[in-house]
PDB file of C-alpha atoms in Angstrom:
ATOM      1  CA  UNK A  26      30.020  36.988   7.877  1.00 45.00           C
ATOM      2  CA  UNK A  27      28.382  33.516   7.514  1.00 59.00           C
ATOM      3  CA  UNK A  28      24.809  32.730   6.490  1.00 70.00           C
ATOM      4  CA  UNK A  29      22.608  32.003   9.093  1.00 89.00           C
ATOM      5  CA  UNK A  30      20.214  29.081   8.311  1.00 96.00           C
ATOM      6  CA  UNK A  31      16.658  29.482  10.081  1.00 96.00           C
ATOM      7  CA  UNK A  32      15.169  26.285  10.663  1.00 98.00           C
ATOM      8  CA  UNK A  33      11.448  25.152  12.178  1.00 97.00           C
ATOM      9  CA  UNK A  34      10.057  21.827  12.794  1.00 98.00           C
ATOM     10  CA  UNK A  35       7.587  19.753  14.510  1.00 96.00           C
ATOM     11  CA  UNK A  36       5.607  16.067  14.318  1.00 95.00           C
ATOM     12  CA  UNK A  37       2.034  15.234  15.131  1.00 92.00           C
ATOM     13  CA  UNK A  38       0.587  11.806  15.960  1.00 90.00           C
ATOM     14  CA  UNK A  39      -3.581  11.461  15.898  1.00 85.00           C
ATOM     15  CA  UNK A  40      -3.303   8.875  18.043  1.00 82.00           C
ATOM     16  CA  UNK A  41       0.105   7.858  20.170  1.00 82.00           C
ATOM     17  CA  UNK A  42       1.047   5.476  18.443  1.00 88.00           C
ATOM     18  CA  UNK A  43      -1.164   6.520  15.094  1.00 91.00           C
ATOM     19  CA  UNK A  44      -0.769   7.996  11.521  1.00 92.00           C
ATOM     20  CA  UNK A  45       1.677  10.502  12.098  1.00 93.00           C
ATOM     21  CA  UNK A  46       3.598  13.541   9.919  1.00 95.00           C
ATOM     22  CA  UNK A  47       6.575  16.186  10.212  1.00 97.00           C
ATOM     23  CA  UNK A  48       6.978  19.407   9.283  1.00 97.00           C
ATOM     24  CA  UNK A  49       9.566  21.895   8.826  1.00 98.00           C
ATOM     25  CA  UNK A  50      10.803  25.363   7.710  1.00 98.00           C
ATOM     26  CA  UNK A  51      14.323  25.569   5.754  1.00 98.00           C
ATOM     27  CA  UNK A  52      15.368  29.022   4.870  1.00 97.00           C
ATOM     28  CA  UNK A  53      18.878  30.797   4.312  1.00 94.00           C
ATOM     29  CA  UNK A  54      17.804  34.208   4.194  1.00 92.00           C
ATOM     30  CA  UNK A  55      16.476  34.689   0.807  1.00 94.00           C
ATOM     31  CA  UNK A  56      14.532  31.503   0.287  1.00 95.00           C
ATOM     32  CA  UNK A  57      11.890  29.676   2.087  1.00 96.00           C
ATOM     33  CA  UNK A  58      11.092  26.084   1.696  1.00 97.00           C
ATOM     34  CA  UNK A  59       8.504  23.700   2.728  1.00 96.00           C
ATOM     35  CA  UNK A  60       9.072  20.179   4.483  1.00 97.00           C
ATOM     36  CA  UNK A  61       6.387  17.511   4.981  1.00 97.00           C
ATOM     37  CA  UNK A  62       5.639  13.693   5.056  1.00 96.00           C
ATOM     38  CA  UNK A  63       3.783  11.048   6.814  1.00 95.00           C
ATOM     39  CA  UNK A  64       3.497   8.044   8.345  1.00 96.00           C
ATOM     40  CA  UNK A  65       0.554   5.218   8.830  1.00 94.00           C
ATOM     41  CA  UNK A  66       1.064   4.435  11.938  1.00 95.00           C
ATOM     42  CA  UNK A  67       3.983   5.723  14.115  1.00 95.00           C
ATOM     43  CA  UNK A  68       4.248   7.539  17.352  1.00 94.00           C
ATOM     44  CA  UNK A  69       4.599  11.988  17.816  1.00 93.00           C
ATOM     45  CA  UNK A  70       8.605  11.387  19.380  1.00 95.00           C
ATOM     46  CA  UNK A  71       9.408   9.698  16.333  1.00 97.00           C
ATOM     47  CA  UNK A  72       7.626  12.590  14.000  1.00 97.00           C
ATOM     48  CA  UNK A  73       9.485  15.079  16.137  1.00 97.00           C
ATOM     49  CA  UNK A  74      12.813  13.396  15.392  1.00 98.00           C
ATOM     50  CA  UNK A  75      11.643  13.160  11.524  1.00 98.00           C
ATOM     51  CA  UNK A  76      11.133  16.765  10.987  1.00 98.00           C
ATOM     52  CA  UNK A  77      14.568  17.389  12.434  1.00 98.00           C
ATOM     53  CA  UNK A  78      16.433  14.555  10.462  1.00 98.00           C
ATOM     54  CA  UNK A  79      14.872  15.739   7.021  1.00 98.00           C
ATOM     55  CA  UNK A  80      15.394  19.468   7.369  1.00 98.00           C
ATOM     56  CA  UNK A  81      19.516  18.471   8.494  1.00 97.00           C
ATOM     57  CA  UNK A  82      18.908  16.501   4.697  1.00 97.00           C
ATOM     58  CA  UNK A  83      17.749  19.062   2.760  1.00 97.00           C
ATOM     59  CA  UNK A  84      20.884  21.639   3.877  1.00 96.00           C
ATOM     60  CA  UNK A  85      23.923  19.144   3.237  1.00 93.00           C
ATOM     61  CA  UNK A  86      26.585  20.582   1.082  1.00 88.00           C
ATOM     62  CA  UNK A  87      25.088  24.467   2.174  1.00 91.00           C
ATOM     63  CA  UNK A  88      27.095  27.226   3.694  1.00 91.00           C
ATOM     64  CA  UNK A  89      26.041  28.931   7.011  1.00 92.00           C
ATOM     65  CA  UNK A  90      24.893  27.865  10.657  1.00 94.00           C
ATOM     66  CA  UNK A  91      21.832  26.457  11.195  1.00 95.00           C
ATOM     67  CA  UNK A  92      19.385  27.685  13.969  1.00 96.00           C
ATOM     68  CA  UNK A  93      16.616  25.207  14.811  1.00 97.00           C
ATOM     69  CA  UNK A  94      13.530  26.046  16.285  1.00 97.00           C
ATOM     70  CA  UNK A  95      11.224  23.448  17.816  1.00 95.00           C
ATOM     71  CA  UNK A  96       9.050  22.870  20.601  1.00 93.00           C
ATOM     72  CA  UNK A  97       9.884  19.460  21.832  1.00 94.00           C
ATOM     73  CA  UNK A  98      12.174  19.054  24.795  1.00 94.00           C
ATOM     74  CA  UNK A  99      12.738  15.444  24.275  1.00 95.00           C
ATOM     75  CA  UNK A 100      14.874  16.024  20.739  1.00 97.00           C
ATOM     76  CA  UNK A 101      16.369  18.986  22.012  1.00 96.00           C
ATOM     77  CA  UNK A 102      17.789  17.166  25.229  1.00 96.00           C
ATOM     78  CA  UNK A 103      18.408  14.064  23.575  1.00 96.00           C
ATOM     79  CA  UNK A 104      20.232  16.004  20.815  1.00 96.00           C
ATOM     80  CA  UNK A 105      22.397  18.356  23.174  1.00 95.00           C
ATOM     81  CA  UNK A 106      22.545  15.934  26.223  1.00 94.00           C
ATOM     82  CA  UNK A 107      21.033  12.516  26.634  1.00 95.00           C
ATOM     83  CA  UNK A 108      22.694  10.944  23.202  1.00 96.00           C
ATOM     84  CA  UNK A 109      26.235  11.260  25.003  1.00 94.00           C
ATOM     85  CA  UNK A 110      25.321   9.116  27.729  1.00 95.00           C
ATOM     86  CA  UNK A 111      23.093   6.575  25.525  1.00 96.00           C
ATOM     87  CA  UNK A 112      26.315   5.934  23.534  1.00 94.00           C
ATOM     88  CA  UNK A 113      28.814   5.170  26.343  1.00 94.00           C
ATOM     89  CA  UNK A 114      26.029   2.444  27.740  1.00 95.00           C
ATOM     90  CA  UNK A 115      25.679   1.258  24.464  1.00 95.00           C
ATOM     91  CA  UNK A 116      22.576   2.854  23.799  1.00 96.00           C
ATOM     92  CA  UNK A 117      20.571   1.788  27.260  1.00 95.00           C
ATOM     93  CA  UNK A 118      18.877   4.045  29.631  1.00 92.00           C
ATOM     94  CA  UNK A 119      19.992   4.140  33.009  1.00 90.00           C
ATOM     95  CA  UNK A 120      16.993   2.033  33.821  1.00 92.00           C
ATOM     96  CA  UNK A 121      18.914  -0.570  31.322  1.00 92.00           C
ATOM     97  CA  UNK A 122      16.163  -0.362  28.856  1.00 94.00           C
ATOM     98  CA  UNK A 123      16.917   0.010  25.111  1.00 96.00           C
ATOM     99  CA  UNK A 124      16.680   3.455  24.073  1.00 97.00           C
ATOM    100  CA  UNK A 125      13.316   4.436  21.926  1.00 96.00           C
ATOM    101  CA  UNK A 126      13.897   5.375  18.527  1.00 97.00           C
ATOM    102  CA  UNK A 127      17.679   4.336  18.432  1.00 97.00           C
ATOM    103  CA  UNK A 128      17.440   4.080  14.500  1.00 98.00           C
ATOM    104  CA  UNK A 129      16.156   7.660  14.236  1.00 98.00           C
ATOM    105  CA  UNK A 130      18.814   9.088  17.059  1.00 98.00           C
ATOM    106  CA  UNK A 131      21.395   7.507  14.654  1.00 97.00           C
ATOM    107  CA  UNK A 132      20.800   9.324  11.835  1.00 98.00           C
ATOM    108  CA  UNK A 133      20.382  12.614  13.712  1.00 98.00           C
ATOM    109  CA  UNK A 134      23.372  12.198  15.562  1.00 97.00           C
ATOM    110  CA  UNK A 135      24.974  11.253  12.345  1.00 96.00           C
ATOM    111  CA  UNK A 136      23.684  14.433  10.710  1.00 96.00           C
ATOM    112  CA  UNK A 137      24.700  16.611  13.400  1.00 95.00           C
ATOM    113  CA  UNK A 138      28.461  15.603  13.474  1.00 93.00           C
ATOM    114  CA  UNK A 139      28.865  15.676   9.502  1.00 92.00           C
ATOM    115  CA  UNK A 140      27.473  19.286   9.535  1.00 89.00           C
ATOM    116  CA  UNK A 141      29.686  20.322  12.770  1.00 80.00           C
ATOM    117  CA  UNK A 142      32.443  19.697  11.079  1.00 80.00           C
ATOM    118  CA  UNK A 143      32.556  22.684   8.968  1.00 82.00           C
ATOM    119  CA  UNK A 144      29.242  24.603   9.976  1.00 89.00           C
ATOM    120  CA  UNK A 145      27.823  24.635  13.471  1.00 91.00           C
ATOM    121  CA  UNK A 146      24.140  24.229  14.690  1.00 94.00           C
ATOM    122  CA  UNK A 147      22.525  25.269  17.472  1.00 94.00           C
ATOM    123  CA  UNK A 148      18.867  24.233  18.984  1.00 96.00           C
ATOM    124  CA  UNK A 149      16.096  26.445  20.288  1.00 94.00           C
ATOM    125  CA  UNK A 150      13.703  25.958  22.508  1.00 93.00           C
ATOM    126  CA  UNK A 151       9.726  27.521  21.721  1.00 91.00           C
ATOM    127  CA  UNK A 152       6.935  27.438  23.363  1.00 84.00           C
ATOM    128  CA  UNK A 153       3.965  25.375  21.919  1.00 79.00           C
ATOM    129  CA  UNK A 154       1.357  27.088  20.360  1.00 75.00           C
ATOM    130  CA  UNK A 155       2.112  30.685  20.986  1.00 78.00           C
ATOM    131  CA  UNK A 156       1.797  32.255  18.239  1.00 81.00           C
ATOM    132  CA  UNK A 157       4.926  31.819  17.193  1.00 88.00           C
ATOM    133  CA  UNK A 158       4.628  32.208  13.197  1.00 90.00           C
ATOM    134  CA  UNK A 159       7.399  29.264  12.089  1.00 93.00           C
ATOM    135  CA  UNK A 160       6.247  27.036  14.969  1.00 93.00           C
ATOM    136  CA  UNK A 161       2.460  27.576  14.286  1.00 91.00           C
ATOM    137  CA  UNK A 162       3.093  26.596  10.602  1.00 92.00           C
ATOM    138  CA  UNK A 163       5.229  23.792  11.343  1.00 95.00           C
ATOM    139  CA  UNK A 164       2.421  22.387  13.512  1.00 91.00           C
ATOM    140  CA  UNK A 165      -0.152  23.416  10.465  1.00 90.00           C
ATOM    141  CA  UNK A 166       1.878  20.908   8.092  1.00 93.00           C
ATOM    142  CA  UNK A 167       2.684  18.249  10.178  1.00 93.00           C
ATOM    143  CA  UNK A 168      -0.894  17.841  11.541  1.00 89.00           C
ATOM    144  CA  UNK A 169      -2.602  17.979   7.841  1.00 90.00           C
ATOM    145  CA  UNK A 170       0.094  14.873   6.828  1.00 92.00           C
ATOM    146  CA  UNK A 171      -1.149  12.643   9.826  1.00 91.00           C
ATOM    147  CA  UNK A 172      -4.497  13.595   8.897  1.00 88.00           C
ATOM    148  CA  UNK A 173      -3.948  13.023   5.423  1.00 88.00           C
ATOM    149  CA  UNK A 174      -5.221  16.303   4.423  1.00 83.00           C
ATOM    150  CA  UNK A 175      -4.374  18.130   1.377  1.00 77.00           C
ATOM    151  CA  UNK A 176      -1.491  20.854   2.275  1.00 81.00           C
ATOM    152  CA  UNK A 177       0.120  23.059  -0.706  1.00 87.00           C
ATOM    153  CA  UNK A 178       4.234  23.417   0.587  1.00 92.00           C
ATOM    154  CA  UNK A 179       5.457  26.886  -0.586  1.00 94.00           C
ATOM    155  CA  UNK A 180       8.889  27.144  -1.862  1.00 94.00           C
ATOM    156  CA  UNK A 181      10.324  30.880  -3.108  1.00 94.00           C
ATOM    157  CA  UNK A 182      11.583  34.009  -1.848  1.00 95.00           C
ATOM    158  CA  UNK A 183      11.542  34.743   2.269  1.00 92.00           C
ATOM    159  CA  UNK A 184       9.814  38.588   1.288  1.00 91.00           C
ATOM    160  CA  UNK A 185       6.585  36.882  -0.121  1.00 92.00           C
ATOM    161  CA  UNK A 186       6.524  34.165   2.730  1.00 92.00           C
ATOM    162  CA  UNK A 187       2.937  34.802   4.404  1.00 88.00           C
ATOM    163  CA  UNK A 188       4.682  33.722   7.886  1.00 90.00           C
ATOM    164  CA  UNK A 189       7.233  35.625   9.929  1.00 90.00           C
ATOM    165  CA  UNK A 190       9.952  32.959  11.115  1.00 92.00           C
ATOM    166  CA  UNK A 191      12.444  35.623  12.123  1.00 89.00           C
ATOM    167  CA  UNK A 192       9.850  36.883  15.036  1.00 85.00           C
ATOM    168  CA  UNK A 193      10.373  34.328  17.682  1.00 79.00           C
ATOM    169  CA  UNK A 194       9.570  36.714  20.374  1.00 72.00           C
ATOM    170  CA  UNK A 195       6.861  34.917  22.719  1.00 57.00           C
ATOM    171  CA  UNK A 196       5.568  37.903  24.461  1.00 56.00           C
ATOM    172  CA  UNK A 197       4.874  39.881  21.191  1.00 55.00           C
ATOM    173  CA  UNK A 198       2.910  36.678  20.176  1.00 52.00           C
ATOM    174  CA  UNK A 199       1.486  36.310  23.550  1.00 53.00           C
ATOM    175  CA  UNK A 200      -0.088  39.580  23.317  1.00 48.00           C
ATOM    176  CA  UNK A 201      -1.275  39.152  19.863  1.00 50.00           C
ATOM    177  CA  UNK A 202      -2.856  35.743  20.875  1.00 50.00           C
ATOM    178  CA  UNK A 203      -5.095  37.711  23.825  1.00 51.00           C
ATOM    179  CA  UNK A 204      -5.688  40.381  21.245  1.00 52.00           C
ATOM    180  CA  UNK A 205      -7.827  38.246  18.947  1.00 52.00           C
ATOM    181  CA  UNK A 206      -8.878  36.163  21.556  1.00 53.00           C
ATOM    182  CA  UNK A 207     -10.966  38.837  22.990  1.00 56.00           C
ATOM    183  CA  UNK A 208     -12.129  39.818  19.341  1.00 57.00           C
ATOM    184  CA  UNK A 209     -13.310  36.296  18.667  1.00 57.00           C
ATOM    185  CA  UNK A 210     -15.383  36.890  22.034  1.00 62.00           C
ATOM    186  CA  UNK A 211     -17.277  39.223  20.510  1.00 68.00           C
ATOM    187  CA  UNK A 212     -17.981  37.510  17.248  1.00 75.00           C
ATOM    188  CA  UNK A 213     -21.301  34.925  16.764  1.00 81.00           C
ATOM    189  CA  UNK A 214     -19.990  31.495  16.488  1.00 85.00           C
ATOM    190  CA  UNK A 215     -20.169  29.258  13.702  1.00 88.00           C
ATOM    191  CA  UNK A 216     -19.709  26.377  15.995  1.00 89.00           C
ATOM    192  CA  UNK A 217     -17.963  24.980  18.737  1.00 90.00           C
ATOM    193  CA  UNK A 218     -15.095  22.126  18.816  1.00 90.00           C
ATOM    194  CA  UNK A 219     -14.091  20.177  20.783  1.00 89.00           C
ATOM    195  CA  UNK A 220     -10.489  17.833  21.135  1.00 86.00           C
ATOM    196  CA  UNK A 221     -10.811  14.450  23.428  1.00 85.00           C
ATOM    197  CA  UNK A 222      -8.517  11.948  24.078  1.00 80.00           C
ATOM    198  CA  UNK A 223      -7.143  12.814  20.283  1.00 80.00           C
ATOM    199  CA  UNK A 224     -11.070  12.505  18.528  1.00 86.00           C
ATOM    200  CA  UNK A 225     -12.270  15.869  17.134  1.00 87.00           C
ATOM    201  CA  UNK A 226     -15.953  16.639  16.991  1.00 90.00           C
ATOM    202  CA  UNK A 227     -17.833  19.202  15.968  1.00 91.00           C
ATOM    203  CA  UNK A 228     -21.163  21.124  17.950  1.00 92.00           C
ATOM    204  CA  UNK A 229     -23.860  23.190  17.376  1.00 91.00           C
ATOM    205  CA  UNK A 230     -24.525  24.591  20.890  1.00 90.00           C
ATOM    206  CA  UNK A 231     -21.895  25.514  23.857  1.00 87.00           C
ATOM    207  CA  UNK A 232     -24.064  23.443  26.226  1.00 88.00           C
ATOM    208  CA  UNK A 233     -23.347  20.267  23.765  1.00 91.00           C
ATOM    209  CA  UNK A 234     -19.609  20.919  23.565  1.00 90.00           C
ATOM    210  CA  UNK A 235     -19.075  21.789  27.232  1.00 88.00           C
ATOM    211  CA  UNK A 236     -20.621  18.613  28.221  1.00 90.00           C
ATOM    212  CA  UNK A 237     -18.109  16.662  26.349  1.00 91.00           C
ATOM    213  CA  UNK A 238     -15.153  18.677  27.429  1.00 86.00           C
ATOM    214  CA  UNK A 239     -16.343  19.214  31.021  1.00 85.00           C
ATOM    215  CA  UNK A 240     -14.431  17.056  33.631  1.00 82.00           C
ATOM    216  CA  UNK A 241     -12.224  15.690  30.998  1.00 81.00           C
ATOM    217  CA  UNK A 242      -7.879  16.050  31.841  1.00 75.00           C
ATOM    218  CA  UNK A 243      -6.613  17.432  28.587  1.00 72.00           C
ATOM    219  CA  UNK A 244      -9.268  18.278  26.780  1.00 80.00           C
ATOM    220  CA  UNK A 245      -9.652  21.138  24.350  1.00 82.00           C
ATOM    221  CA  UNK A 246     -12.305  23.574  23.107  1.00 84.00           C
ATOM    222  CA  UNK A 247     -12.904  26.724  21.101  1.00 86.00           C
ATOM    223  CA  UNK A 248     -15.299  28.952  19.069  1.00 86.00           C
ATOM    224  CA  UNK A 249     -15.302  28.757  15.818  1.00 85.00           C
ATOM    225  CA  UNK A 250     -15.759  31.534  13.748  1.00 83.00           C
ATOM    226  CA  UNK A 251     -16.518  29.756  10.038  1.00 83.00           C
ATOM    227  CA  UNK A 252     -16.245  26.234   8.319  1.00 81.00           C
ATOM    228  CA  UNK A 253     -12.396  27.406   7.184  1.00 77.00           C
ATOM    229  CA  UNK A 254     -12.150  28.538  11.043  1.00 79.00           C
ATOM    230  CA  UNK A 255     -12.864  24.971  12.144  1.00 83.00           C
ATOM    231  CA  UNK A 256     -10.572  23.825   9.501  1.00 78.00           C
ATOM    232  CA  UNK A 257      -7.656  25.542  10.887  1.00 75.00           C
ATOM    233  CA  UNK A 258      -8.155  24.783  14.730  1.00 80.00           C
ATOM    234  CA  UNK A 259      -7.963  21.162  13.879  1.00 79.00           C
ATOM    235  CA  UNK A 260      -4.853  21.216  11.999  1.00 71.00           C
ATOM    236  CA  UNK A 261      -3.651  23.555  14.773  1.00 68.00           C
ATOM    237  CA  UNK A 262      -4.594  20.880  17.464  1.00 68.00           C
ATOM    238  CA  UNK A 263      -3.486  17.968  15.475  1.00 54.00           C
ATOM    239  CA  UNK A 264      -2.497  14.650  17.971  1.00 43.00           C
ATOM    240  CA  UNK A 265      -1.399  14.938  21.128  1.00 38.00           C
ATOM    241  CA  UNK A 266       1.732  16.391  22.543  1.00 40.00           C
ATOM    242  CA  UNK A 267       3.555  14.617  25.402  1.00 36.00           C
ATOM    243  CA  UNK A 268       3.974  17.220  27.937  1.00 36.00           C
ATOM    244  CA  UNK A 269       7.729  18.042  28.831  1.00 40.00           C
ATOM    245  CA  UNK A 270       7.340  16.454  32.389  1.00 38.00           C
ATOM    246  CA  UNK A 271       6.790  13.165  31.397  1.00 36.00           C
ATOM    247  CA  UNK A 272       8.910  13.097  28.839  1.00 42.00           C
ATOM    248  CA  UNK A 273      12.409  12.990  30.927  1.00 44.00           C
ATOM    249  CA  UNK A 274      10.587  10.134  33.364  1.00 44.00           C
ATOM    250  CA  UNK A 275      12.824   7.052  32.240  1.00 50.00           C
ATOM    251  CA  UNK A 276      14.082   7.825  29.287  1.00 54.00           C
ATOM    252  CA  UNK A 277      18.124   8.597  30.584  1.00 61.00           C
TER     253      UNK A 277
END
């Protein structure tokens, strides 16, 4: 039976276009490794399609089928569907626009056909910030690289990994998610946050942060439960995602 290679990854923009970084997961079963990088000034497609290219890198020459996980619909259509149809109109939409991030589709598609020719691979959808352990950790790295924040990569064995990338069921982590959401209820805040139009910013009060948030398409807000709490919901927010909807408008 062949080795089954779990993979998880994700990009983060603060700022679209702004500094930017991937992340990613690479494990074969028995080891875990760590992915992450940045750029100054780049855009959260191009991120997405970074993480992807770098963990397909990291596993030439090994045995086994690769799973990957990640959340964005625009590399896993353009990957399994779009890329076809870019190719035979010579990489134009059908709008006869050049294609975005051609030089990164290039070496993905590239990637992808080396490794099919011995191993296969095989993309999976997950939902965004579910509590999902690979994808939540994914998001953790990339979002401290565009922020330039100090992030400590683990590498070693898969039993002593602190996350639990084989769980990728979303109800399970749905449930948890309302679990400690309704424990944080109870818990005095620390402060309140606040996430609009990609600027973080702390509060003292709920009436301060609800009058910045209030109104506002897209923005975000939460408790915070300690200085390392507000730490964590920022790297967890990171830039902003381009919702699924959009993405598909003109880019075939």
């Amino acid at each position: 039976m062949k080795n089954s290679i779990i993979i998880f990854t994700d990009g983060s923009s603060l700022g679209n276009p702004g500094p930017g970084g991937w992340g990613a997961i690479v494990s074969d079963g028995k080891i875990v490794v760590e992915l992450g990088g940045r750029e100054a000034h780049t855009t959260n497609n191009r991120m997405e399609l970074t993480g992807a290219i770098e963990a397909l890198k990291s596993i030439k020459g090994k045995k086994g089928d690769a799973v990957i996980h990640t959340d964005s619909r625009y590399v896993i259509n353009g990957i399994t569907s779009w890329i076809m149809e870019w190719e035979k109109r010579n990489w134009m939409t059908k709008q006869k626009k050049p294609v975005e991030n051609k030089d990164l589709w290039e070496i993905l598609w590239r990637l992808v056909n080396e490794r099919d020719k011995k191993e296969k691979i095989s993309w999976q959808h997950v939902g965004g910030h579910v509590g999902i352990a690979g994808n939540e950790r994914v998001d953790e790295i990339a979002t401290a690289y565009a922020a330039e924040e100090t992030m400590a990569l683990y590498h070693g064995p898969l039993s002593r990994y602190a996350h639990d990338i084989k769980n990728i069921d979303a109800k399970r982590a749905k449930s948890a998610s309302r679990k400690e959401s309704k424990s944080r209820s109870r818990v005095k805040a620390y402060s309140y946050v606040s996430l609009v139009n990609g600027i973080f910013k702390q509060h003292a009060t709920w009436g301060e942060c609800e009058k910045r948030v209030k109104g506002v398409s897209g923005a975000k807000f939460k408790k915070a439960l300690s200085k390392e709490d507000e730490h964590a919901i920022r790297a967890a927010w990171g830039g902003c995602k381009i919702p699924p909807a959009i993405l598909t408008q003109n880019i075939l």
